[in-house]
Amino acid sequence: MKIPESIEIKKSNNRRGLFARRLIKKGSIIFHFEGIISDDEHTNSESLQTDDNKFLESTLKFDDNLNHSCSPNCYIDWDKLNLISLKDIHKGEELSFNYNTADYDLVSLIEDCSFKCNCGARNCIKEVKGFRYLSQIQKRRILRLISPFLKKKFKQELENK
């Protein structure tokens, strides 16, 4: 998988990230996620959860540098596994998506993948642990962006109340 011409990898705040090389218009497909589906035992921290024990494995390519934000400028089209811009992204701006739209529980994996969030957004949740740990209000705020798997989990949570 080759890095698209519209983005580049740069270091920022002691980490690597994906940055716009030019204006990326709202609704643009930025890139397609590649990889194979694997189970929890064989996954890594850069994978995307697709079902209870299924993950789209990282390809160890440029997309591993896509960072989290509680106020992201991108989302994943789960039907096609494309990264889409939520708004116009200006040259030099870092690309981000909300990890809680992909992972249900980052704490209970074989390896705890939760982390302190330093995104600086007004609505920052301070610690990213997965969709499971969000409040009902936080879950509803990101509902339109979550994966089909998380929609199923959310429906189960509501039914069990």
PDB file of C-alpha atoms in Angstrom:
ATOM      1  CA  MET A   1       0.000   0.000   0.000  1.00  0.00           C
ATOM      2  CA  LYS A   2       1.515   3.261  -1.165  1.00  0.00           C
ATOM      3  CA  ILE A   3       0.963   6.513   0.736  1.00  0.00           C
ATOM      4  CA  PRO A   4      -1.489   8.751  -1.153  1.00  0.00           C
ATOM      5  CA  GLU A   5      -0.079  11.955  -2.634  1.00  0.00           C
ATOM      6  CA  SER A   6      -2.507  14.036  -0.543  1.00  0.00           C
ATOM      7  CA  ILE A   7      -0.859  13.068   2.774  1.00  0.00           C
ATOM      8  CA  GLU A   8       2.554  12.702   4.353  1.00  0.00           C
ATOM      9  CA  ILE A   9       4.000  11.293   7.565  1.00  0.00           C
ATOM     10  CA  LYS A  10       5.486  13.889   9.871  1.00  0.00           C
ATOM     11  CA  LYS A  11       6.544  14.033  13.487  1.00  0.00           C
ATOM     12  CA  SER A  12       4.483  16.191  15.814  1.00  0.00           C
ATOM     13  CA  ASN A  13       4.385  16.297  19.617  1.00  0.00           C
ATOM     14  CA  ASN A  14       6.899  13.429  19.938  1.00  0.00           C
ATOM     15  CA  ARG A  15       4.863  11.085  17.720  1.00  0.00           C
ATOM     16  CA  ARG A  16       4.369  10.435  14.061  1.00  0.00           C
ATOM     17  CA  GLY A  17       1.138  11.354  12.350  1.00  0.00           C
ATOM     18  CA  LEU A  18      -0.519  11.737   8.951  1.00  0.00           C
ATOM     19  CA  PHE A  19      -0.751  15.301   7.646  1.00  0.00           C
ATOM     20  CA  ALA A  20      -2.453  16.873   4.644  1.00  0.00           C
ATOM     21  CA  ARG A  21      -0.044  17.907   1.878  1.00  0.00           C
ATOM     22  CA  ARG A  22      -2.823  19.914   0.264  1.00  0.00           C
ATOM     23  CA  LEU A  23      -6.475  20.770   0.879  1.00  0.00           C
ATOM     24  CA  ILE A  24      -8.593  17.644   1.278  1.00  0.00           C
ATOM     25  CA  LYS A  25     -12.257  18.456   0.653  1.00  0.00           C
ATOM     26  CA  LYS A  26     -15.028  17.269   2.975  1.00  0.00           C
ATOM     27  CA  GLY A  27     -16.298  13.836   1.914  1.00  0.00           C
ATOM     28  CA  SER A  28     -13.095  12.862   0.082  1.00  0.00           C
ATOM     29  CA  ILE A  29     -11.808   9.313   0.204  1.00  0.00           C
ATOM     30  CA  ILE A  30      -8.299   9.668   1.609  1.00  0.00           C
ATOM     31  CA  PHE A  31      -7.233   6.012   1.488  1.00  0.00           C
ATOM     32  CA  HIS A  32      -8.467   2.429   1.759  1.00  0.00           C
ATOM     33  CA  PHE A  33      -7.534   0.263   4.751  1.00  0.00           C
ATOM     34  CA  GLU A  34      -5.939  -3.025   3.736  1.00  0.00           C
ATOM     35  CA  GLY A  35      -5.143  -6.098   5.783  1.00  0.00           C
ATOM     36  CA  ILE A  36      -6.546  -9.455   6.775  1.00  0.00           C
ATOM     37  CA  ILE A  37      -9.147 -10.293   9.406  1.00  0.00           C
ATOM     38  CA  SER A  38      -7.676 -12.115  12.383  1.00  0.00           C
ATOM     39  CA  ASP A  39      -8.749 -13.106  15.881  1.00  0.00           C
ATOM     40  CA  ASP A  40      -7.900 -11.323  19.133  1.00  0.00           C
ATOM     41  CA  GLU A  41      -4.993 -13.637  19.941  1.00  0.00           C
ATOM     42  CA  HIS A  42      -3.164 -12.716  16.753  1.00  0.00           C
ATOM     43  CA  THR A  43      -3.937  -9.014  16.620  1.00  0.00           C
ATOM     44  CA  ASN A  44      -1.779  -5.982  17.279  1.00  0.00           C
ATOM     45  CA  SER A  45      -2.495  -2.555  18.739  1.00  0.00           C
ATOM     46  CA  GLU A  46      -2.833  -0.915  15.301  1.00  0.00           C
ATOM     47  CA  SER A  47      -5.706  -3.165  14.204  1.00  0.00           C
ATOM     48  CA  LEU A  48      -9.359  -2.155  13.764  1.00  0.00           C
ATOM     49  CA  GLN A  49     -12.070  -4.204  15.495  1.00  0.00           C
ATOM     50  CA  THR A  50     -14.701  -5.577  13.117  1.00  0.00           C
ATOM     51  CA  ASP A  51     -16.556  -8.038  15.388  1.00  0.00           C
ATOM     52  CA  ASP A  52     -16.429  -9.584  18.884  1.00  0.00           C
ATOM     53  CA  ASN A  53     -13.157 -11.398  18.329  1.00  0.00           C
ATOM     54  CA  LYS A  54     -12.237 -10.195  14.822  1.00  0.00           C
ATOM     55  CA  PHE A  55      -9.824  -7.459  13.837  1.00  0.00           C
ATOM     56  CA  LEU A  56      -8.579  -5.983  10.568  1.00  0.00           C
ATOM     57  CA  GLU A  57      -4.874  -6.480  11.067  1.00  0.00           C
ATOM     58  CA  SER A  58      -2.426  -3.669  10.548  1.00  0.00           C
ATOM     59  CA  THR A  59      -0.379  -3.844   7.368  1.00  0.00           C
ATOM     60  CA  LEU A  60       2.473  -2.064   9.163  1.00  0.00           C
ATOM     61  CA  LYS A  61       2.294   0.648   6.499  1.00  0.00           C
ATOM     62  CA  PHE A  62       1.639   4.394   6.619  1.00  0.00           C
ATOM     63  CA  ASP A  63      -1.921   4.034   7.966  1.00  0.00           C
ATOM     64  CA  ASP A  64      -0.514   2.945  11.359  1.00  0.00           C
ATOM     65  CA  ASN A  65       0.366   6.634  11.828  1.00  0.00           C
ATOM     66  CA  LEU A  66      -3.297   7.733  11.873  1.00  0.00           C
ATOM     67  CA  ASN A  67      -3.826   9.160  15.340  1.00  0.00           C
ATOM     68  CA  HIS A  68      -6.854   9.531  17.605  1.00  0.00           C
ATOM     69  CA  SER A  69      -8.766  12.706  18.339  1.00  0.00           C
ATOM     70  CA  CYS A  70     -11.930  13.162  20.376  1.00  0.00           C
ATOM     71  CA  SER A  71     -12.842  15.772  17.749  1.00  0.00           C
ATOM     72  CA  PRO A  72     -11.634  14.041  14.562  1.00  0.00           C
ATOM     73  CA  ASN A  73     -11.540  15.333  11.008  1.00  0.00           C
ATOM     74  CA  CYS A  74     -11.925  11.846   9.465  1.00  0.00           C
ATOM     75  CA  TYR A  75     -14.045   8.730   9.896  1.00  0.00           C
ATOM     76  CA  ILE A  76     -14.046   5.185   8.561  1.00  0.00           C
ATOM     77  CA  ASP A  77     -16.621   4.134   5.977  1.00  0.00           C
ATOM     78  CA  TRP A  78     -17.066   0.661   7.407  1.00  0.00           C
ATOM     79  CA  ASP A  79     -18.793  -0.742   4.310  1.00  0.00           C
ATOM     80  CA  LYS A  80     -15.787  -0.026   2.091  1.00  0.00           C
ATOM     81  CA  LEU A  81     -13.049   0.392   4.734  1.00  0.00           C
ATOM     82  CA  ASN A  82     -12.124   3.837   3.429  1.00  0.00           C
ATOM     83  CA  LEU A  83     -10.923   6.796   5.468  1.00  0.00           C
ATOM     84  CA  ILE A  84     -13.196   9.754   4.637  1.00  0.00           C
ATOM     85  CA  SER A  85     -12.768  13.427   5.529  1.00  0.00           C
ATOM     86  CA  LEU A  86     -15.490  14.744   7.875  1.00  0.00           C
ATOM     87  CA  LYS A  87     -14.705  18.340   6.905  1.00  0.00           C
ATOM     88  CA  ASP A  88     -12.245  20.271   4.769  1.00  0.00           C
ATOM     89  CA  ILE A  89      -8.735  19.422   5.969  1.00  0.00           C
ATOM     90  CA  HIS A  90      -6.231  22.164   5.234  1.00  0.00           C
ATOM     91  CA  LYS A  91      -2.630  21.766   4.151  1.00  0.00           C
ATOM     92  CA  GLY A  92      -0.467  20.953   7.177  1.00  0.00           C
ATOM     93  CA  GLU A  93      -3.384  19.778   9.336  1.00  0.00           C
ATOM     94  CA  GLU A  94      -3.067  16.382  11.026  1.00  0.00           C
ATOM     95  CA  LEU A  95      -5.566  13.691  10.037  1.00  0.00           C
ATOM     96  CA  SER A  96      -7.315  11.905  12.891  1.00  0.00           C
ATOM     97  CA  PHE A  97     -10.247   9.658  13.689  1.00  0.00           C
ATOM     98  CA  ASN A  98     -11.919   8.693  16.950  1.00  0.00           C
ATOM     99  CA  TYR A  99     -10.578   5.288  18.036  1.00  0.00           C
ATOM    100  CA  ASN A 100     -13.754   4.766  20.079  1.00  0.00           C
ATOM    101  CA  THR A 101     -15.677   4.419  16.797  1.00  0.00           C
ATOM    102  CA  ALA A 102     -13.685   1.265  16.039  1.00  0.00           C
ATOM    103  CA  ASP A 103     -12.849  -0.544  19.269  1.00  0.00           C
ATOM    104  CA  TYR A 104     -15.241  -1.790  21.928  1.00  0.00           C
ATOM    105  CA  ASP A 105     -12.832  -2.564  24.760  1.00  0.00           C
ATOM    106  CA  LEU A 106      -9.146  -1.622  24.626  1.00  0.00           C
ATOM    107  CA  VAL A 107      -8.616  -2.661  28.244  1.00  0.00           C
ATOM    108  CA  SER A 108      -9.678  -6.320  28.144  1.00  0.00           C
ATOM    109  CA  LEU A 109      -7.643  -7.331  25.117  1.00  0.00           C
ATOM    110  CA  ILE A 110      -4.739  -9.727  25.608  1.00  0.00           C
ATOM    111  CA  GLU A 111      -2.620  -6.572  25.897  1.00  0.00           C
ATOM    112  CA  ASP A 112      -4.172  -3.431  27.461  1.00  0.00           C
ATOM    113  CA  CYS A 113      -4.120  -0.875  24.630  1.00  0.00           C
ATOM    114  CA  SER A 114      -5.871   1.978  26.452  1.00  0.00           C
ATOM    115  CA  PHE A 115      -4.043   5.313  26.639  1.00  0.00           C
ATOM    116  CA  LYS A 116      -4.203   8.858  27.991  1.00  0.00           C
ATOM    117  CA  CYS A 117      -5.585  11.258  25.402  1.00  0.00           C
ATOM    118  CA  ASN A 118      -3.790  14.519  24.701  1.00  0.00           C
ATOM    119  CA  CYS A 119      -5.810  15.630  21.688  1.00  0.00           C
ATOM    120  CA  GLY A 120      -6.681  18.978  23.257  1.00  0.00           C
ATOM    121  CA  ALA A 121     -10.274  18.950  21.993  1.00  0.00           C
ATOM    122  CA  ARG A 122     -12.910  20.720  24.099  1.00  0.00           C
ATOM    123  CA  ASN A 123     -14.756  17.409  24.371  1.00  0.00           C
ATOM    124  CA  CYS A 124     -11.624  15.354  25.151  1.00  0.00           C
ATOM    125  CA  ILE A 125     -12.436  12.261  27.212  1.00  0.00           C
ATOM    126  CA  LYS A 126      -8.891  12.190  28.728  1.00  0.00           C
ATOM    127  CA  GLU A 127      -8.467   8.409  28.454  1.00  0.00           C
ATOM    128  CA  VAL A 128      -9.242   6.209  25.448  1.00  0.00           C
ATOM    129  CA  LYS A 129     -10.407   2.781  26.600  1.00  0.00           C
ATOM    130  CA  GLY A 130     -12.955   1.876  23.917  1.00  0.00           C
ATOM    131  CA  PHE A 131     -16.639   2.412  23.171  1.00  0.00           C
ATOM    132  CA  ARG A 132     -17.668   0.214  26.105  1.00  0.00           C
ATOM    133  CA  TYR A 133     -16.358   2.758  28.638  1.00  0.00           C
ATOM    134  CA  LEU A 134     -18.062   5.842  27.199  1.00  0.00           C
ATOM    135  CA  SER A 135     -21.107   7.373  28.871  1.00  0.00           C
ATOM    136  CA  GLN A 136     -24.447   7.116  27.084  1.00  0.00           C
ATOM    137  CA  ILE A 137     -24.127  10.783  26.075  1.00  0.00           C
ATOM    138  CA  GLN A 138     -20.635  10.202  24.642  1.00  0.00           C
ATOM    139  CA  LYS A 139     -21.824   7.115  22.766  1.00  0.00           C
ATOM    140  CA  ARG A 140     -24.758   8.965  21.227  1.00  0.00           C
ATOM    141  CA  ARG A 141     -22.465  11.806  20.069  1.00  0.00           C
ATOM    142  CA  ILE A 142     -20.435   9.437  17.893  1.00  0.00           C
ATOM    143  CA  LEU A 143     -23.237   7.022  16.943  1.00  0.00           C
ATOM    144  CA  ARG A 144     -23.271   7.965  13.248  1.00  0.00           C
ATOM    145  CA  LEU A 145     -19.540   7.184  12.947  1.00  0.00           C
ATOM    146  CA  ILE A 146     -19.283   3.851  14.758  1.00  0.00           C
ATOM    147  CA  SER A 147     -18.751   0.494  13.112  1.00  0.00           C
ATOM    148  CA  PRO A 148     -21.633  -1.942  12.475  1.00  0.00           C
ATOM    149  CA  PHE A 149     -20.140  -4.124  15.219  1.00  0.00           C
ATOM    150  CA  LEU A 150     -20.350  -1.262  17.746  1.00  0.00           C
ATOM    151  CA  LYS A 151     -23.890  -0.450  16.615  1.00  0.00           C
ATOM    152  CA  LYS A 152     -24.793  -4.043  17.416  1.00  0.00           C
ATOM    153  CA  LYS A 153     -23.104  -3.813  20.834  1.00  0.00           C
ATOM    154  CA  PHE A 154     -24.873  -0.497  21.579  1.00  0.00           C
ATOM    155  CA  LYS A 155     -28.248  -2.023  20.681  1.00  0.00           C
ATOM    156  CA  GLN A 156     -27.507  -4.966  23.019  1.00  0.00           C
ATOM    157  CA  GLU A 157     -26.577  -2.562  25.820  1.00  0.00           C
ATOM    158  CA  LEU A 158     -29.884  -0.704  25.404  1.00  0.00           C
ATOM    159  CA  GLU A 159     -31.872  -3.952  25.355  1.00  0.00           C
ATOM    160  CA  ASN A 160     -30.177  -5.170  28.551  1.00  0.00           C
ATOM    161  CA  LYS A 161     -31.102  -2.061  30.563  1.00  0.00           C
TER     162      LYS A 161
END
